[in-house]
mmCIF file with all atom_site columns, C-alpha atoms in Angstrom:
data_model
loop_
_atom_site.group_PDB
_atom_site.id
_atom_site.type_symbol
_atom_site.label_atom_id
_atom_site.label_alt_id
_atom_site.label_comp_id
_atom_site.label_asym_id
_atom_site.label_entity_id
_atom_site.label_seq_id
_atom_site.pdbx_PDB_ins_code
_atom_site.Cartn_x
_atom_site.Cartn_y
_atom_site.Cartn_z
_atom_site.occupancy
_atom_site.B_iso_or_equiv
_atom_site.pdbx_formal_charge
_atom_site.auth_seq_id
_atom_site.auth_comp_id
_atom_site.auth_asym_id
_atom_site.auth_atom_id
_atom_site.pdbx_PDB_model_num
ATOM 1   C CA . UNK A 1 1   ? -36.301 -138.108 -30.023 1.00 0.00 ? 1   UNK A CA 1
ATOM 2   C CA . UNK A 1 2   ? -37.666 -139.621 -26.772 1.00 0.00 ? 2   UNK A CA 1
ATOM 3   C CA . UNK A 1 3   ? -39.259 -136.134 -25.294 1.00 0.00 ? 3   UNK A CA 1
ATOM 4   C CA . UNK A 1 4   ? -36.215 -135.533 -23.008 1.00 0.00 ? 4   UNK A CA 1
ATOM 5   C CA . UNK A 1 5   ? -34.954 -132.283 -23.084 1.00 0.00 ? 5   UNK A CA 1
ATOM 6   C CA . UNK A 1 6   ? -31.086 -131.979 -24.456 1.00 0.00 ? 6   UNK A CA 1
ATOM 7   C CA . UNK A 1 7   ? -28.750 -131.055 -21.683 1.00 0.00 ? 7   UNK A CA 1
ATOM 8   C CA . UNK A 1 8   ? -25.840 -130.262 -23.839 1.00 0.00 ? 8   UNK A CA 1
ATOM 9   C CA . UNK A 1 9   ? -24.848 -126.929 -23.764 1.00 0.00 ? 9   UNK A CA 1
ATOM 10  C CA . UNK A 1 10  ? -27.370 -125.862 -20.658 1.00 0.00 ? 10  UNK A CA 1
ATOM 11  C CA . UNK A 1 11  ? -26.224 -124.264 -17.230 1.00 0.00 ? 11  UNK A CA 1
ATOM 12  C CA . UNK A 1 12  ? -28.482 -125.119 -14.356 1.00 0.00 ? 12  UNK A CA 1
ATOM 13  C CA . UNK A 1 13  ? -30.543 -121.793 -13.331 1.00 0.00 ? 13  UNK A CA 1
ATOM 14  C CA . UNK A 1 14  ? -30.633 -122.811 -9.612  1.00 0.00 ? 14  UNK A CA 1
ATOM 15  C CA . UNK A 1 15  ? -26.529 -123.362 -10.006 1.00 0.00 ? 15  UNK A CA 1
ATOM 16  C CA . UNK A 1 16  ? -24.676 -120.984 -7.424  1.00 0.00 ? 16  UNK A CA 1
ATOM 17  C CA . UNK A 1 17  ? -21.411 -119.754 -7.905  1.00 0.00 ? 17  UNK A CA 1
ATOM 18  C CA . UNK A 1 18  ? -18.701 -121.932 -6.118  1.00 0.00 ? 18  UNK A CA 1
ATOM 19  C CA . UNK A 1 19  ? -17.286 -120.343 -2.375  1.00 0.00 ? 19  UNK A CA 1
ATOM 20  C CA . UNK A 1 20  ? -14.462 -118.732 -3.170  1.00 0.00 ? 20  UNK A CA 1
ATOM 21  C CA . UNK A 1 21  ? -10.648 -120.470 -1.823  1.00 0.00 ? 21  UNK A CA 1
ATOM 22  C CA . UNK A 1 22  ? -9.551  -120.410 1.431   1.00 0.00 ? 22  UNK A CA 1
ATOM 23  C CA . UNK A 1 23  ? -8.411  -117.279 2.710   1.00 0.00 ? 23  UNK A CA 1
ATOM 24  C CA . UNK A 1 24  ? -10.260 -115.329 -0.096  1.00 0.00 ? 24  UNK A CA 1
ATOM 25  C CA . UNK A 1 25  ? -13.006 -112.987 -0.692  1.00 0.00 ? 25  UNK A CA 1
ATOM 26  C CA . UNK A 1 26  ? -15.759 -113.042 -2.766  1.00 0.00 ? 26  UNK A CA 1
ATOM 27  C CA . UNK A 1 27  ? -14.767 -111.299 -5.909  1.00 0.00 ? 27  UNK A CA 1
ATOM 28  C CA . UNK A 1 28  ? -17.265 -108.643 -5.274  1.00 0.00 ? 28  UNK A CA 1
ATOM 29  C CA . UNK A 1 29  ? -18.417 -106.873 -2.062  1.00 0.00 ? 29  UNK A CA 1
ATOM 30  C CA . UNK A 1 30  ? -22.253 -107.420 -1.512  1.00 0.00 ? 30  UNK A CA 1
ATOM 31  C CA . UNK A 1 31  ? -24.945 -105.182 -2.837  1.00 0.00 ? 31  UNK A CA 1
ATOM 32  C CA . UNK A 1 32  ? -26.185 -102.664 0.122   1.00 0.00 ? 32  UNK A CA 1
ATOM 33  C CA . UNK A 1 33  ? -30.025 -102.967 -0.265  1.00 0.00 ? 33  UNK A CA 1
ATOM 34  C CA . UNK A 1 34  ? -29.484 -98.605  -0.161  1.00 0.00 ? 34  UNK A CA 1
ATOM 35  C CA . UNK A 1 35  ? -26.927 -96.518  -1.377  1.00 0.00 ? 35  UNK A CA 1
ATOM 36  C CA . UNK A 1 36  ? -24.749 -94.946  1.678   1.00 0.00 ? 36  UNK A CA 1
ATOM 37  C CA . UNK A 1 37  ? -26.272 -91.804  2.639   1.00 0.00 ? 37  UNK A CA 1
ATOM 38  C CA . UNK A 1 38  ? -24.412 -88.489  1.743   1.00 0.00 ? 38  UNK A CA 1
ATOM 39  C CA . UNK A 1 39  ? -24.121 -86.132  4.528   1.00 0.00 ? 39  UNK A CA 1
ATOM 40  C CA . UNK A 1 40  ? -25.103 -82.288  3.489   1.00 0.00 ? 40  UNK A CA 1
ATOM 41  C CA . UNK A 1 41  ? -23.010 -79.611  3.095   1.00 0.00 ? 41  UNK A CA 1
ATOM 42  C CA . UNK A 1 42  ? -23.090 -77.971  6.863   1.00 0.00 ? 42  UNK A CA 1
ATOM 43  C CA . UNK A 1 43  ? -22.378 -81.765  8.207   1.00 0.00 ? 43  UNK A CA 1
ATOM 44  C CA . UNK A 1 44  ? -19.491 -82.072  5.943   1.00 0.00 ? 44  UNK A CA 1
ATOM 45  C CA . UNK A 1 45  ? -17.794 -78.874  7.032   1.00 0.00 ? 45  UNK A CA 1
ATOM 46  C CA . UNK A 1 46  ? -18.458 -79.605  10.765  1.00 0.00 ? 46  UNK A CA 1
ATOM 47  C CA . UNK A 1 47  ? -17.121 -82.928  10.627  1.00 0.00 ? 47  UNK A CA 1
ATOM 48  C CA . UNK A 1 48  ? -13.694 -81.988  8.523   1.00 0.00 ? 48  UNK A CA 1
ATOM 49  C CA . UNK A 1 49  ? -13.531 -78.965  11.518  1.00 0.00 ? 49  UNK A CA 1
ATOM 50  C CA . UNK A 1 50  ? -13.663 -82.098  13.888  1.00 0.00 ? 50  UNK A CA 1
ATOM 51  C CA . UNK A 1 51  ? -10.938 -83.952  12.690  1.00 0.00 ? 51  UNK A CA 1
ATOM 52  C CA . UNK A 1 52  ? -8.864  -80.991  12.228  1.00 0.00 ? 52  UNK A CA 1
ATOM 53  C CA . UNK A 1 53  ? -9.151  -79.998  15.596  1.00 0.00 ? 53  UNK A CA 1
ATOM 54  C CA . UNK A 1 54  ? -6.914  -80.779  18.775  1.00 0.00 ? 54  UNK A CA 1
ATOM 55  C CA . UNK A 1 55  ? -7.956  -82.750  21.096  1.00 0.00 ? 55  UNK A CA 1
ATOM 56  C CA . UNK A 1 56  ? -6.825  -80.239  23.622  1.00 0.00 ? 56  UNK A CA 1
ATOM 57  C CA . UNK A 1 57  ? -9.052  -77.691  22.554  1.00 0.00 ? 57  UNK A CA 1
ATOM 58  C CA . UNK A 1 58  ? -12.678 -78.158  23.930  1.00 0.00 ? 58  UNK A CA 1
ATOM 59  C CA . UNK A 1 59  ? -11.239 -79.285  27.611  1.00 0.00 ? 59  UNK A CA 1
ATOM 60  C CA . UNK A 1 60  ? -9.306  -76.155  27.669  1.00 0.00 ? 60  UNK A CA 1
ATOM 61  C CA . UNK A 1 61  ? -12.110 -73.797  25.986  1.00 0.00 ? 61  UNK A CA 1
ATOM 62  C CA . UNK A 1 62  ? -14.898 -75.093  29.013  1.00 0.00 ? 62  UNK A CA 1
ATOM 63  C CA . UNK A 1 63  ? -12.082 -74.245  31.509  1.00 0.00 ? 63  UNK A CA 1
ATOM 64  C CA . UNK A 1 64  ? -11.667 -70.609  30.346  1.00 0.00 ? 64  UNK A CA 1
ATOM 65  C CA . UNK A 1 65  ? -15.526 -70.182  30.002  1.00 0.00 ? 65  UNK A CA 1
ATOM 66  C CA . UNK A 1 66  ? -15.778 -71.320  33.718  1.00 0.00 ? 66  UNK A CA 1
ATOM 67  C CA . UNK A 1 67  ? -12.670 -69.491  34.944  1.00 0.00 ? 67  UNK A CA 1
ATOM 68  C CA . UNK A 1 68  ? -14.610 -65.935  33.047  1.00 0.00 ? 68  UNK A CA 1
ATOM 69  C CA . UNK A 1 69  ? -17.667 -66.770  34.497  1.00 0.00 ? 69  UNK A CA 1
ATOM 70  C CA . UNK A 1 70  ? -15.490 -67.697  38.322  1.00 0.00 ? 70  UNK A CA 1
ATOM 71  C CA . UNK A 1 71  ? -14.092 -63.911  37.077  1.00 0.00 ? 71  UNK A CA 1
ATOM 72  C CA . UNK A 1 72  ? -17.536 -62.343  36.204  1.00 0.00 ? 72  UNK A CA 1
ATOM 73  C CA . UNK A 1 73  ? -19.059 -63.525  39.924  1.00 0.00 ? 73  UNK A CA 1
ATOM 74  C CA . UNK A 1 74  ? -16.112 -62.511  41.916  1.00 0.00 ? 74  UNK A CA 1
ATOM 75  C CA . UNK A 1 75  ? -15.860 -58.645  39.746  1.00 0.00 ? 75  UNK A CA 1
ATOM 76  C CA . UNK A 1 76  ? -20.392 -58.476  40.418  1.00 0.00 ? 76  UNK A CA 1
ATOM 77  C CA . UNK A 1 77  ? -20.125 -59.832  44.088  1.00 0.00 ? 77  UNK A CA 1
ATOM 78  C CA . UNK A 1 78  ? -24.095 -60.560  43.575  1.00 0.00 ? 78  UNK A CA 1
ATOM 79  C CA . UNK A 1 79  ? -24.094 -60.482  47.467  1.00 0.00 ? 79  UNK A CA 1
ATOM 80  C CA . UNK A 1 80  ? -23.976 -57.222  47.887  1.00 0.00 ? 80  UNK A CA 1
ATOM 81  C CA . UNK A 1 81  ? -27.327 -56.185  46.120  1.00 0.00 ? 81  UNK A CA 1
ATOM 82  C CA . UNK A 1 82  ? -29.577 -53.942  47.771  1.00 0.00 ? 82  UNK A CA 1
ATOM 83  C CA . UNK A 1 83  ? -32.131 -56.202  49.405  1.00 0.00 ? 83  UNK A CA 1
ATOM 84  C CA . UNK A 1 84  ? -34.881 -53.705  47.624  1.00 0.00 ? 84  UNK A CA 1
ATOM 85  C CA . UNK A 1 85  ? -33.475 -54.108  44.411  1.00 0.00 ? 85  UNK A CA 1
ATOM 86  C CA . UNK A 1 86  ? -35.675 -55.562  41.382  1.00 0.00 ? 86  UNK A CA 1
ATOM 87  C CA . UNK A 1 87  ? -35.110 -58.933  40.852  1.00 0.00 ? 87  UNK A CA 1
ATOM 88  C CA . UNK A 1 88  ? -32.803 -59.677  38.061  1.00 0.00 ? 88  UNK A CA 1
ATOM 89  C CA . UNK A 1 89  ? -33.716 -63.486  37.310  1.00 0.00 ? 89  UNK A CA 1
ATOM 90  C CA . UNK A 1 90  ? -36.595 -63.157  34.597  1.00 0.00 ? 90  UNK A CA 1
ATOM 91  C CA . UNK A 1 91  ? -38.739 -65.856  36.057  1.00 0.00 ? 91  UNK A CA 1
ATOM 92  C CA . UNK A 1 92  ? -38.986 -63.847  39.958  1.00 0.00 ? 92  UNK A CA 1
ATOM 93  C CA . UNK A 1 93  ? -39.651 -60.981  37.957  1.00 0.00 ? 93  UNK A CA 1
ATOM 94  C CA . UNK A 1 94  ? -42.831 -62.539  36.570  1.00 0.00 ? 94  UNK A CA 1
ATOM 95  C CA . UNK A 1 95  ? -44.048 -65.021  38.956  1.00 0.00 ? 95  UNK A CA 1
ATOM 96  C CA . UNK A 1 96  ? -41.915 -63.453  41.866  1.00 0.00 ? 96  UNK A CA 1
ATOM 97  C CA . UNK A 1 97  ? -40.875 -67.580  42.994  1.00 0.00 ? 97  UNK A CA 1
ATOM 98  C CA . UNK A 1 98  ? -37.448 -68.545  43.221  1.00 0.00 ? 98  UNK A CA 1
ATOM 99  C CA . UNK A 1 99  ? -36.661 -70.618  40.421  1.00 0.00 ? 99  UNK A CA 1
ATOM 100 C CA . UNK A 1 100 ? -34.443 -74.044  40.462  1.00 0.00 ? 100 UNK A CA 1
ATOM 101 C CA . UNK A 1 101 ? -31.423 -72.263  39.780  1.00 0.00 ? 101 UNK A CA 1
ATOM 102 C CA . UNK A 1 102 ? -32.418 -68.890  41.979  1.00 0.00 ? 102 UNK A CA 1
ATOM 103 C CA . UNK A 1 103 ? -29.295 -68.654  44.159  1.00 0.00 ? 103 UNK A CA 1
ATOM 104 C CA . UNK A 1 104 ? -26.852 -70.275  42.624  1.00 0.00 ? 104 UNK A CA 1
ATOM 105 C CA . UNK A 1 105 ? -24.684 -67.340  41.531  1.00 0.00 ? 105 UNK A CA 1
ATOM 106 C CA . UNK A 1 106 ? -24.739 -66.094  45.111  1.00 0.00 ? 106 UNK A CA 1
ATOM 107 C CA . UNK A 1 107 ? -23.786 -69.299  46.320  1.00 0.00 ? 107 UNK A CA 1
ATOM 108 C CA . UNK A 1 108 ? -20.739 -69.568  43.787  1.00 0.00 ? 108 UNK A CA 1
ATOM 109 C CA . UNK A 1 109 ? -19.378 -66.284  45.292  1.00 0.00 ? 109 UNK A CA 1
ATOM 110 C CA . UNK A 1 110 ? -19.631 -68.014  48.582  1.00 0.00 ? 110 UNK A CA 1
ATOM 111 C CA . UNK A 1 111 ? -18.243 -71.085  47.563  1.00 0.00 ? 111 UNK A CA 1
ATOM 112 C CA . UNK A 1 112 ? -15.157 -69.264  45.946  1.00 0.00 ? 112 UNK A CA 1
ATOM 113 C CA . UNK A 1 113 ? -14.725 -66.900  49.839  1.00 0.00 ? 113 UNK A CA 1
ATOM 114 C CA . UNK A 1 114 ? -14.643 -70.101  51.928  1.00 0.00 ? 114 UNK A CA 1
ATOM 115 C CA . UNK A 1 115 ? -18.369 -69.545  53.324  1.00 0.00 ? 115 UNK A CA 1
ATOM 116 C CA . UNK A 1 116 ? -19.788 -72.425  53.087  1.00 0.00 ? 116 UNK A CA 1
ATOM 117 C CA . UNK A 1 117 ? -22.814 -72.533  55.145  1.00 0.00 ? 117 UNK A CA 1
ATOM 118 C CA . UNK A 1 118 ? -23.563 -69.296  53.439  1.00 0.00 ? 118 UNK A CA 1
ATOM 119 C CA . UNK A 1 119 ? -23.193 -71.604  49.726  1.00 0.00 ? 119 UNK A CA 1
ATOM 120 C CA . UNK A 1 120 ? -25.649 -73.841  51.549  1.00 0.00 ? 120 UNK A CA 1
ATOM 121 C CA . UNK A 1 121 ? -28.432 -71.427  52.284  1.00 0.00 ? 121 UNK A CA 1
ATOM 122 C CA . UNK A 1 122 ? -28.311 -69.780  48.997  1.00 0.00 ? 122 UNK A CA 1
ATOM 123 C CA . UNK A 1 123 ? -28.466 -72.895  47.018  1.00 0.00 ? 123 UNK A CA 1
ATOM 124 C CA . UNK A 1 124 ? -27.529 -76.271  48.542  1.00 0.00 ? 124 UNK A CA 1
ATOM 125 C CA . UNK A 1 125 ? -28.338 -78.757  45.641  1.00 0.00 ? 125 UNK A CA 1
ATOM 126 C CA . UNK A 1 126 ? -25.263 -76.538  43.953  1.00 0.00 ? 126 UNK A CA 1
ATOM 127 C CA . UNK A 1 127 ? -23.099 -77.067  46.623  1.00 0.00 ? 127 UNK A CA 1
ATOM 128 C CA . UNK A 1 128 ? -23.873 -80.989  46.947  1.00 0.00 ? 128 UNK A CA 1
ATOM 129 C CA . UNK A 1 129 ? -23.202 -81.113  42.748  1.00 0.00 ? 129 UNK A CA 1
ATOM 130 C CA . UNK A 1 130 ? -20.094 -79.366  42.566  1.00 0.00 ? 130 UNK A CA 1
ATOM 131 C CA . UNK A 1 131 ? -17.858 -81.616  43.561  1.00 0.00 ? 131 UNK A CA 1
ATOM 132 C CA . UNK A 1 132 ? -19.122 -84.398  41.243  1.00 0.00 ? 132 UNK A CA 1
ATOM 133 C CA . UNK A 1 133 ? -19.267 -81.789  38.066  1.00 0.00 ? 133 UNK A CA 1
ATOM 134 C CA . UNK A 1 134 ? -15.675 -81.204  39.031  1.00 0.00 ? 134 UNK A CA 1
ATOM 135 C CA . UNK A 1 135 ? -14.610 -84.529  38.786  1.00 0.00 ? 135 UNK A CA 1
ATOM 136 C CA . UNK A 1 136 ? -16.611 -85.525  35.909  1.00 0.00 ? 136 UNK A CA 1
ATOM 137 C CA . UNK A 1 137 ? -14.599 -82.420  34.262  1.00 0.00 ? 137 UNK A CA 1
ATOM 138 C CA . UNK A 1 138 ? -11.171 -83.454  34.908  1.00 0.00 ? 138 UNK A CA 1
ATOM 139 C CA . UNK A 1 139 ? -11.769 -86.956  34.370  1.00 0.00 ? 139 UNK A CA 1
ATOM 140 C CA . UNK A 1 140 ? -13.062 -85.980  31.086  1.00 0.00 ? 140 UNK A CA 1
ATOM 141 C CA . UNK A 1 141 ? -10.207 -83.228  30.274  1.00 0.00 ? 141 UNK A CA 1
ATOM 142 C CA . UNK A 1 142 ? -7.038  -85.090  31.731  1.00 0.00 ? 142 UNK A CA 1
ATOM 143 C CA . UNK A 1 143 ? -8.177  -88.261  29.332  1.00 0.00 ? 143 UNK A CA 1
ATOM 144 C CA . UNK A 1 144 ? -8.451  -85.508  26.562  1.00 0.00 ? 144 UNK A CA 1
ATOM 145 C CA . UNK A 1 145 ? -5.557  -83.607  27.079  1.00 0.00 ? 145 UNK A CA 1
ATOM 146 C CA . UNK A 1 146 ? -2.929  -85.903  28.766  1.00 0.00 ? 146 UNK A CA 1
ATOM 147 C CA . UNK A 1 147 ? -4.277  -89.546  28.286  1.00 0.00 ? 147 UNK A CA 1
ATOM 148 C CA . UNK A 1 148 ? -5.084  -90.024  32.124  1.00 0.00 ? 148 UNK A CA 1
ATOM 149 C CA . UNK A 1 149 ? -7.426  -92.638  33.290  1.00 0.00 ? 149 UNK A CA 1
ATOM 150 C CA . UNK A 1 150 ? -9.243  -91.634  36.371  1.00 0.00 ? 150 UNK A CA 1
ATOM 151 C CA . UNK A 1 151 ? -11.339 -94.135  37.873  1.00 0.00 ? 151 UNK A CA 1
ATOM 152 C CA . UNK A 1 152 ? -14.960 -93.624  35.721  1.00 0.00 ? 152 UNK A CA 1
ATOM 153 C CA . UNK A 1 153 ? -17.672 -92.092  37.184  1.00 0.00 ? 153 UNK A CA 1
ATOM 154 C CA . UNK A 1 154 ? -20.848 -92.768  35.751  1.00 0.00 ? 154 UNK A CA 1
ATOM 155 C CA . UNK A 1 155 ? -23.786 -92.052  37.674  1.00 0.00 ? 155 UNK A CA 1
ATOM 156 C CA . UNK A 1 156 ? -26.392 -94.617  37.090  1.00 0.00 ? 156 UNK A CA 1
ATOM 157 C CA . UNK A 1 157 ? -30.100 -93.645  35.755  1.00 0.00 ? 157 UNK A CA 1
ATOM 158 C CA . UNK A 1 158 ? -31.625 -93.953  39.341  1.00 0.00 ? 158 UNK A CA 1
ATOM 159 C CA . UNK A 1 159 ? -28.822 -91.425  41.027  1.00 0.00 ? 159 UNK A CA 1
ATOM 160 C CA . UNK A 1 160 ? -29.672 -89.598  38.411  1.00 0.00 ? 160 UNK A CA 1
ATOM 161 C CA . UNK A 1 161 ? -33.461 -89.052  38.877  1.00 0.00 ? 161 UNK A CA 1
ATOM 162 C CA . UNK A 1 162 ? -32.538 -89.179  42.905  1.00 0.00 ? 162 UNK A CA 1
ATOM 163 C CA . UNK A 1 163 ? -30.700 -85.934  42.091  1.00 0.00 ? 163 UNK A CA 1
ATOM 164 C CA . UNK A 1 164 ? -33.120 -84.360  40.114  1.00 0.00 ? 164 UNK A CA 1
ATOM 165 C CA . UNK A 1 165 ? -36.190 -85.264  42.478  1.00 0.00 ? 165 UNK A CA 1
ATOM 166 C CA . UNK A 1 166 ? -34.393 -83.788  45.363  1.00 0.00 ? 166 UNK A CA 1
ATOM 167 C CA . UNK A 1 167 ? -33.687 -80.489  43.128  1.00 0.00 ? 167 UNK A CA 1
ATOM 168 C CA . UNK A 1 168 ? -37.398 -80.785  42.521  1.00 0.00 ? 168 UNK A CA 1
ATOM 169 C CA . UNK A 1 169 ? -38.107 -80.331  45.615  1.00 0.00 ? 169 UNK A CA 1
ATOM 170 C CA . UNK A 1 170 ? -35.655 -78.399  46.840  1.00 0.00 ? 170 UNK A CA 1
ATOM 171 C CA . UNK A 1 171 ? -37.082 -76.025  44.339  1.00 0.00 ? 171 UNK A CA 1
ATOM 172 C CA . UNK A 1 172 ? -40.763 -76.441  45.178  1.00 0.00 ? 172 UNK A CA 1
ATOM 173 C CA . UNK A 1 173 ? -39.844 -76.338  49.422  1.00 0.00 ? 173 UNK A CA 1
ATOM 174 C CA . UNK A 1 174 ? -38.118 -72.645  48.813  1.00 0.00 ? 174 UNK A CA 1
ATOM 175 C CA . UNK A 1 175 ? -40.936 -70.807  47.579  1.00 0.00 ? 175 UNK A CA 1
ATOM 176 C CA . UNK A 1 176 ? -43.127 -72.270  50.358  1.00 0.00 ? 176 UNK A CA 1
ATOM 177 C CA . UNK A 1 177 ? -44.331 -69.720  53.349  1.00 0.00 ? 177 UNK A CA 1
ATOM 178 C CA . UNK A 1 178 ? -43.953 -71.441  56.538  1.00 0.00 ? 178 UNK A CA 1
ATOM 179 C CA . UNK A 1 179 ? -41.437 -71.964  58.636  1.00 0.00 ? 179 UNK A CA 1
ATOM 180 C CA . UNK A 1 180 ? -39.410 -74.332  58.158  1.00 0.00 ? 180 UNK A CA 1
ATOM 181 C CA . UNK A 1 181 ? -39.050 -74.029  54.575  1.00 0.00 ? 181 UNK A CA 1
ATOM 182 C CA . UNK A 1 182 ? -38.578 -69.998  55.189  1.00 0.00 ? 182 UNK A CA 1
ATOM 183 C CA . UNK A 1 183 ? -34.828 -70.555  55.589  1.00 0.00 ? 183 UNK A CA 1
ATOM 184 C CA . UNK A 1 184 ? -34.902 -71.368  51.806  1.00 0.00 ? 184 UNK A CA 1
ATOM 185 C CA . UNK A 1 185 ? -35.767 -68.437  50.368  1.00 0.00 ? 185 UNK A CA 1
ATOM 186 C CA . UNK A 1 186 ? -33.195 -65.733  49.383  1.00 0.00 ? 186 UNK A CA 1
#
């Protein structure tokens, strides 16, 4: 013996396993470092109610919760309240200021008789939205129902706070006292 270890019969530890052939795959799919996650119960029903479901559906179930609301303002005609009346809208009731959205029922029964400076003074952010929410709505319900593509409208992050600052205050300039802002408040 010369103090050399005997290499017969000995693998290399370090060896790694040769790639597998063209064209192939390894003979076994790589260890996730975590076992997939199981969704619960209540995810699992939602989800096979999902796939079950027609397309269809959800455009057309918005459209008949907007057409009974369209319904519900035209049966109330909330213009004809007694000016005297106790406020119905929970936060006037309390603070007695016209909230963001104070209006906007009124101006919706304008909207839907033609009178639309009448819209305006009631609520004019709502009148300067609708048209967008209406496109955004058939965009999103003709590619649902009937495949259309509509040019996509997606307003960008600064429109976006734009609109909401001028609702903001649109909503703060309504509840003010003086005079110029007095045409606000309904």
């Amino acid at each position: 013996m010369t103090g050399e270890p005997s290499q017969a019969g000995t693998a290399s530890v370090d060896a790694t396993p040769p790639p597998p052939p063209e064209g192939m795959y390894p003979p076994y799919p790589p260890y996730p470092g975590y076992p997939p996650h199981r969704p619960d119960r209540l995810t699992r029903i939602v989800t096979r109610i999902h796939a079950r479901t027609p397309r269809w559906l959800a455009p057309l179930a918005v459209f008949g919760c907007v057409s009974a609301a369209a319904g519900y303002v035209l049966w109330a005609d909330p213009a004809a309240a007694d000016a005297n009346a106790q406020p119905t809208c929970i936060v006037k009731y309390l603070t007695g200021f016209d909230c963001p959205g104070c209006g906007g029922t009124r101006a919706v029964w304008y909207m839907m008789h033609g009178d639309i400076p009448a819209a305006a003074r009631h609520h004019a952010v709502l009148l300067f939205a609708v048209p967008f929410v209406a496109y955004l709505y058939v965009a999103w319900a003709g590619r649902a129902m009937f495949g259309w593509q509509l040019p996509r409208w997606e307003p960008s992050s600064r429109a976006l706070i734009w609109f909401l600052a001028a609702w903001g205050v649109f909503s703060v300039a309504r509840n003010l006292p003086w005079e110029p802002f007095t045409w606000f408040f309904v």
